[in-house]
Amino acid sequence: LAGPVAQALAPSAAQHPVPSVDEAGARKGGRRKKRPTAAASTGSPASASSASSGAVPRPGRVALRAGDAADGGTLLTPALADCIADFLPVGLRLPGAVEWVLRYTPKAHGVSLTTLYRNLAESEKTILMVKDADARVFGGFALAPWEPQGKFYGSGEAFVFAFTGLADPPEMAFYPWTTANSFIQYSDNDVLAMGGGDGRHALAVRSDLLHGLSSPTPTFGNPTLAASEEFVVRDIELWAIEEVEFE
């Protein structure tokens, strides 16, 4: 690795727990979102494991399509998707207009950054979901295809997030682009990342898809999203937001 990405992913002298995202969410630029209970929003209970059954429509909410990759369940559940969807551009929140398709998960596609890029080659709008070894769940929304460009790129509509509570209803801290810099996305054959500045990233995952780093960045005004700045990846998923094709 070279340049700011190398600095960001180099072993740090202090590898210790950081203040919770919930505490840091009170910072300028961070907003917390709490979804209504499933009973209140749909009139009937919803199971957190329902994302594993292919297309999962909710009245006015997100449709998830995981297909065969959902065997054993997915990290992204309908309840978590609802939280994220509230911060997407308006055109991606219209009921029935889009569906979220699971394009990469190591459980189905193997542990390979090359495969990840290949599966996402034609996907312009994606949700990156990560779960660390301490069960923290966080990620980002990106609007440019993930490909090994070796430079920063992306759209100002991107954001990063972290779930501060996974119980029903879940709570999420949301960090939009601050306009401080244009380090939205970065990807090459060694790492994929979001956010940047001072040699750090809001979220970065190494090519082994097992180790990553999360630090405060001026790009999104975020705190450390994971339990510690250097973290072990327990699970990772890439979901593409795609237009629904009607016959």
CSV table of C-alpha atoms in Angstrom, one decimal:
chain,number,residue,atom,x,y,z
A,1,LEU,CA,0.0,0.0,0.0
A,2,ALA,CA,1.1,3.6,-0.6
A,3,GLY,CA,0.1,7.1,0.5
A,4,PRO,CA,-2.8,7.8,2.9
A,5,VAL,CA,-4.2,4.3,2.6
A,6,ALA,CA,-0.9,2.8,3.8
A,7,GLN,CA,-0.8,5.1,6.8
A,8,ALA,CA,-4.4,4.4,7.6
A,9,LEU,CA,-4.0,0.6,7.7
A,10,ALA,CA,-0.6,0.5,9.3
A,11,PRO,CA,-0.6,-1.1,12.8
A,12,SER,CA,-1.2,1.6,15.5
A,13,ALA,CA,0.5,1.9,18.8
A,14,ALA,CA,-2.8,2.1,20.6
A,15,GLN,CA,-5.3,-0.6,19.9
A,16,HIS,CA,-7.9,0.0,22.5
A,17,PRO,CA,-11.7,0.4,22.8
A,18,VAL,CA,-13.0,3.8,21.8
A,19,PRO,CA,-16.0,5.7,23.1
A,20,SER,CA,-19.3,4.2,21.8
A,21,VAL,CA,-20.9,5.6,18.7
A,22,ASP,CA,-23.9,6.4,20.8
A,23,GLU,CA,-21.8,8.8,22.9
A,24,ALA,CA,-20.1,10.3,19.9
A,25,GLY,CA,-23.4,10.6,18.0
A,26,ALA,CA,-24.1,13.8,19.8
A,27,ARG,CA,-21.3,15.4,17.7
A,28,LYS,CA,-22.1,17.9,15.0
A,29,GLY,CA,-23.0,16.1,11.8
A,30,GLY,CA,-24.2,12.9,13.5
A,31,ARG,CA,-27.9,12.1,13.8
A,32,ARG,CA,-29.6,9.2,15.6
A,33,LYS,CA,-32.6,7.4,14.2
A,34,LYS,CA,-34.9,5.0,16.0
A,35,ARG,CA,-37.4,3.0,13.9
A,36,PRO,CA,-40.9,2.4,15.1
A,37,THR,CA,-41.6,-1.1,16.3
A,38,ALA,CA,-42.6,-3.6,13.6
A,39,ALA,CA,-46.1,-3.8,15.1
A,40,ALA,CA,-46.5,-0.1,14.9
A,41,SER,CA,-45.3,0.3,11.4
A,42,THR,CA,-46.8,-2.8,9.7
A,43,GLY,CA,-49.6,-3.8,12.1
A,44,SER,CA,-48.0,-7.3,12.6
A,45,PRO,CA,-44.9,-8.6,14.2
A,46,ALA,CA,-41.8,-9.1,11.9
A,47,SER,CA,-39.0,-11.6,12.4
A,48,ALA,CA,-35.4,-10.5,12.3
A,49,SER,CA,-34.6,-13.6,10.3
A,50,SER,CA,-37.1,-12.8,7.6
A,51,ALA,CA,-34.4,-11.3,5.3
A,52,SER,CA,-33.3,-14.8,4.5
A,53,SER,CA,-36.4,-15.7,2.5
A,54,GLY,CA,-35.6,-13.9,-0.8
A,55,ALA,CA,-37.7,-10.9,-1.6
A,56,VAL,CA,-39.0,-9.4,1.7
A,57,PRO,CA,-41.5,-6.6,0.9
A,58,ARG,CA,-43.0,-4.4,3.5
A,59,PRO,CA,-45.8,-1.9,2.9
A,60,GLY,CA,-43.9,1.3,2.0
A,61,ARG,CA,-40.6,0.0,3.1
A,62,VAL,CA,-37.6,-2.0,1.8
A,63,ALA,CA,-37.7,-5.1,-0.4
A,64,LEU,CA,-34.6,-7.3,0.2
A,65,ARG,CA,-33.6,-10.0,-2.3
A,66,ALA,CA,-30.9,-12.3,-1.1
A,67,GLY,CA,-31.7,-15.5,-3.0
A,68,ASP,CA,-29.5,-18.6,-2.4
A,69,ALA,CA,-26.9,-16.4,-0.7
A,70,ALA,CA,-29.3,-16.0,2.3
A,71,ASP,CA,-28.9,-19.6,3.5
A,72,GLY,CA,-28.2,-19.3,7.1
A,73,GLY,CA,-29.5,-15.7,7.3
A,74,THR,CA,-28.0,-12.3,6.5
A,75,LEU,CA,-26.4,-9.5,8.4
A,76,LEU,CA,-28.8,-7.0,7.0
A,77,THR,CA,-32.4,-7.5,8.3
A,78,PRO,CA,-35.6,-5.8,7.2
A,79,ALA,CA,-35.5,-3.7,10.4
A,80,LEU,CA,-31.9,-2.5,9.9
A,81,ALA,CA,-32.7,-1.8,6.2
A,82,ASP,CA,-35.6,0.4,7.2
A,83,CYS,CA,-33.3,2.5,9.4
A,84,ILE,CA,-30.8,3.0,6.5
A,85,ALA,CA,-33.5,3.7,3.9
A,86,ASP,CA,-34.7,6.7,5.8
A,87,PHE,CA,-31.5,8.5,4.8
A,88,LEU,CA,-31.3,7.5,1.2
A,89,PRO,CA,-32.1,10.0,-1.7
A,90,VAL,CA,-35.8,10.4,-2.2
A,91,GLY,CA,-35.8,8.5,-5.5
A,92,LEU,CA,-34.5,5.4,-3.7
A,93,ARG,CA,-37.2,5.5,-1.1
A,94,LEU,CA,-40.3,5.3,-3.3
A,95,PRO,CA,-42.3,2.2,-2.5
A,96,GLY,CA,-41.9,-0.5,-5.1
A,97,ALA,CA,-39.3,1.4,-7.2
A,98,VAL,CA,-36.2,-0.4,-6.0
A,99,GLU,CA,-35.1,-3.6,-4.3
A,100,TRP,CA,-31.9,-4.3,-2.4
A,101,VAL,CA,-30.1,-7.3,-3.9
A,102,LEU,CA,-27.3,-9.1,-2.0
A,103,ARG,CA,-24.4,-9.1,-4.5
A,104,TYR,CA,-21.6,-10.2,-2.2
A,105,THR,CA,-21.2,-12.2,1.0
A,106,PRO,CA,-18.3,-14.5,1.8
A,107,LYS,CA,-20.8,-17.1,2.9
A,108,ALA,CA,-21.9,-17.6,-0.7
A,109,HIS,CA,-19.1,-16.1,-2.8
A,110,GLY,CA,-15.9,-16.9,-1.0
A,111,VAL,CA,-13.4,-14.6,0.7
A,112,SER,CA,-12.1,-12.6,-2.3
A,113,LEU,CA,-11.9,-8.9,-2.9
A,114,THR,CA,-11.6,-9.6,-6.6
A,115,THR,CA,-14.9,-11.5,-6.6
A,116,LEU,CA,-16.4,-8.6,-4.6
A,117,TYR,CA,-15.4,-6.1,-7.3
A,118,ARG,CA,-16.6,-8.5,-10.1
A,119,ASN,CA,-20.0,-9.0,-8.5
A,120,LEU,CA,-20.5,-5.2,-7.9
A,121,ALA,CA,-19.1,-4.1,-11.3
A,122,GLU,CA,-22.4,-2.9,-12.6
A,123,SER,CA,-23.9,-1.7,-9.3
A,124,GLU,CA,-23.8,2.1,-8.9
A,125,LYS,CA,-25.7,2.3,-5.6
A,126,THR,CA,-24.6,0.0,-2.8
A,127,ILE,CA,-24.9,-0.6,0.9
A,128,LEU,CA,-21.8,-1.9,2.7
A,129,MET,CA,-22.5,-3.7,5.9
A,130,VAL,CA,-19.8,-4.8,8.3
A,131,LYS,CA,-20.0,-6.6,11.7
A,132,ASP,CA,-16.9,-6.7,13.8
A,133,ALA,CA,-15.7,-9.3,16.3
A,134,ASP,CA,-17.3,-7.2,19.1
A,135,ALA,CA,-20.7,-7.4,17.4
A,136,ARG,CA,-20.7,-3.8,16.3
A,137,VAL,CA,-22.6,-3.3,13.0
A,138,PHE,CA,-21.8,-0.4,10.8
A,139,GLY,CA,-21.3,0.5,7.1
A,140,GLY,CA,-21.9,3.0,4.4
A,141,PHE,CA,-24.0,4.0,1.4
A,142,ALA,CA,-22.0,4.6,-1.9
A,143,LEU,CA,-23.2,5.8,-5.3
A,144,ALA,CA,-20.2,4.8,-7.5
A,145,PRO,CA,-19.4,1.2,-8.5
A,146,TRP,CA,-16.7,-0.4,-6.3
A,147,GLU,CA,-13.7,-1.0,-8.6
A,148,PRO,CA,-9.9,-1.0,-8.0
A,149,GLN,CA,-9.3,2.6,-9.2
A,150,GLY,CA,-6.4,3.4,-6.9
A,151,LYS,CA,-7.8,6.8,-6.1
A,152,PHE,CA,-10.6,8.6,-4.2
A,153,TYR,CA,-14.0,9.0,-6.0
A,154,GLY,CA,-17.7,9.0,-5.2
A,155,SER,CA,-20.7,11.2,-4.7
A,156,GLY,CA,-21.6,13.7,-1.9
A,157,GLU,CA,-24.8,11.8,-1.3
A,158,ALA,CA,-22.8,9.0,0.3
A,159,PHE,CA,-22.8,8.5,4.0
A,160,VAL,CA,-21.6,6.2,6.8
A,161,PHE,CA,-23.5,4.8,9.7
A,162,ALA,CA,-23.3,2.7,12.8
A,163,PHE,CA,-26.0,0.9,14.7
A,164,THR,CA,-26.1,1.9,18.4
A,165,GLY,CA,-28.7,-0.7,19.2
A,166,LEU,CA,-29.9,-3.8,17.4
A,167,ALA,CA,-32.9,-4.7,19.5
A,168,ASP,CA,-36.4,-4.1,18.0
A,169,PRO,CA,-36.6,-1.2,17.2
A,170,PRO,CA,-32.9,-0.7,16.2
A,171,GLU,CA,-31.2,2.6,16.5
A,172,MET,CA,-28.7,4.1,14.0
A,173,ALA,CA,-26.3,7.0,14.0
A,174,PHE,CA,-26.0,8.6,10.6
A,175,TYR,CA,-23.0,10.7,9.3
A,176,PRO,CA,-23.5,12.5,6.0
A,177,TRP,CA,-20.8,14.1,3.8
A,178,THR,CA,-19.6,17.3,5.5
A,179,THR,CA,-18.0,18.9,2.3
A,180,ALA,CA,-14.7,19.2,4.2
A,181,ASN,CA,-13.0,17.1,1.5
A,182,SER,CA,-13.9,14.8,-1.4
A,183,PHE,CA,-12.5,11.5,0.0
A,184,ILE,CA,-15.8,9.6,-0.4
A,185,GLN,CA,-14.7,6.2,-1.6
A,186,TYR,CA,-11.3,4.6,-2.2
A,187,SER,CA,-10.6,1.1,-3.6
A,188,ASP,CA,-7.7,-0.8,-5.1
A,189,ASN,CA,-6.4,-4.4,-5.0
A,190,ASP,CA,-5.4,-4.1,-1.3
A,191,VAL,CA,-8.3,-2.2,0.3
A,192,LEU,CA,-11.7,-0.7,0.0
A,193,ALA,CA,-12.6,2.3,2.1
A,194,MET,CA,-14.9,5.2,2.7
A,195,GLY,CA,-13.9,8.6,4.1
A,196,GLY,CA,-10.4,10.0,4.4
A,197,GLY,CA,-8.1,12.7,5.8
A,198,ASP,CA,-4.9,12.7,7.8
A,199,GLY,CA,-4.1,9.2,6.6
A,200,ARG,CA,-7.3,7.7,8.1
A,201,HIS,CA,-10.6,6.3,6.9
A,202,ALA,CA,-14.1,6.2,8.4
A,203,LEU,CA,-14.2,2.6,7.3
A,204,ALA,CA,-11.6,0.5,5.6
A,205,VAL,CA,-11.4,-3.3,4.9
A,206,ARG,CA,-8.2,-5.0,3.8
A,207,SER,CA,-8.1,-7.4,0.8
A,208,ASP,CA,-8.3,-10.4,3.1
A,209,LEU,CA,-11.8,-9.2,4.2
A,210,LEU,CA,-10.8,-10.2,7.7
A,211,HIS,CA,-9.1,-7.0,9.1
A,212,GLY,CA,-10.2,-3.4,8.9
A,213,LEU,CA,-9.8,0.1,10.4
A,214,SER,CA,-12.2,2.8,11.4
A,215,SER,CA,-11.2,6.3,12.6
A,216,PRO,CA,-12.8,9.8,12.8
A,217,THR,CA,-12.6,11.6,9.5
A,218,PRO,CA,-13.4,15.1,8.3
A,219,THR,CA,-15.2,13.6,5.3
A,220,PHE,CA,-18.2,12.5,7.3
A,221,GLY,CA,-17.5,14.0,10.7
A,222,ASN,CA,-17.8,10.5,12.2
A,223,PRO,CA,-16.4,8.9,15.3
A,224,THR,CA,-14.8,5.5,15.2
A,225,LEU,CA,-17.6,3.3,13.9
A,226,ALA,CA,-16.2,-0.1,15.1
A,227,ALA,CA,-15.5,-1.2,18.7
A,228,SER,CA,-11.8,-0.2,18.2
A,229,GLU,CA,-9.9,1.6,15.5
A,230,GLU,CA,-8.4,-1.7,14.3
A,231,PHE,CA,-11.0,-4.5,14.1
A,232,VAL,CA,-11.6,-8.0,13.0
A,233,VAL,CA,-14.4,-8.6,10.4
A,234,ARG,CA,-16.9,-11.1,11.6
A,235,ASP,CA,-19.2,-10.6,8.6
A,236,ILE,CA,-19.4,-8.4,5.5
A,237,GLU,CA,-22.1,-7.9,2.9
A,238,LEU,CA,-22.6,-5.7,-0.2
A,239,TRP,CA,-26.1,-5.0,-1.3
A,240,ALA,CA,-26.9,-3.3,-4.6
A,241,ILE,CA,-30.0,-1.0,-4.8
A,242,GLU,CA,-31.5,-1.8,-8.1
A,243,GLU,CA,-34.6,-0.5,-10.0
A,244,VAL,CA,-37.4,-3.0,-10.1
A,245,GLU,CA,-38.1,-4.1,-13.7
A,246,PHE,CA,-41.8,-4.5,-14.5
A,247,GLU,CA,-43.0,-6.7,-17.4
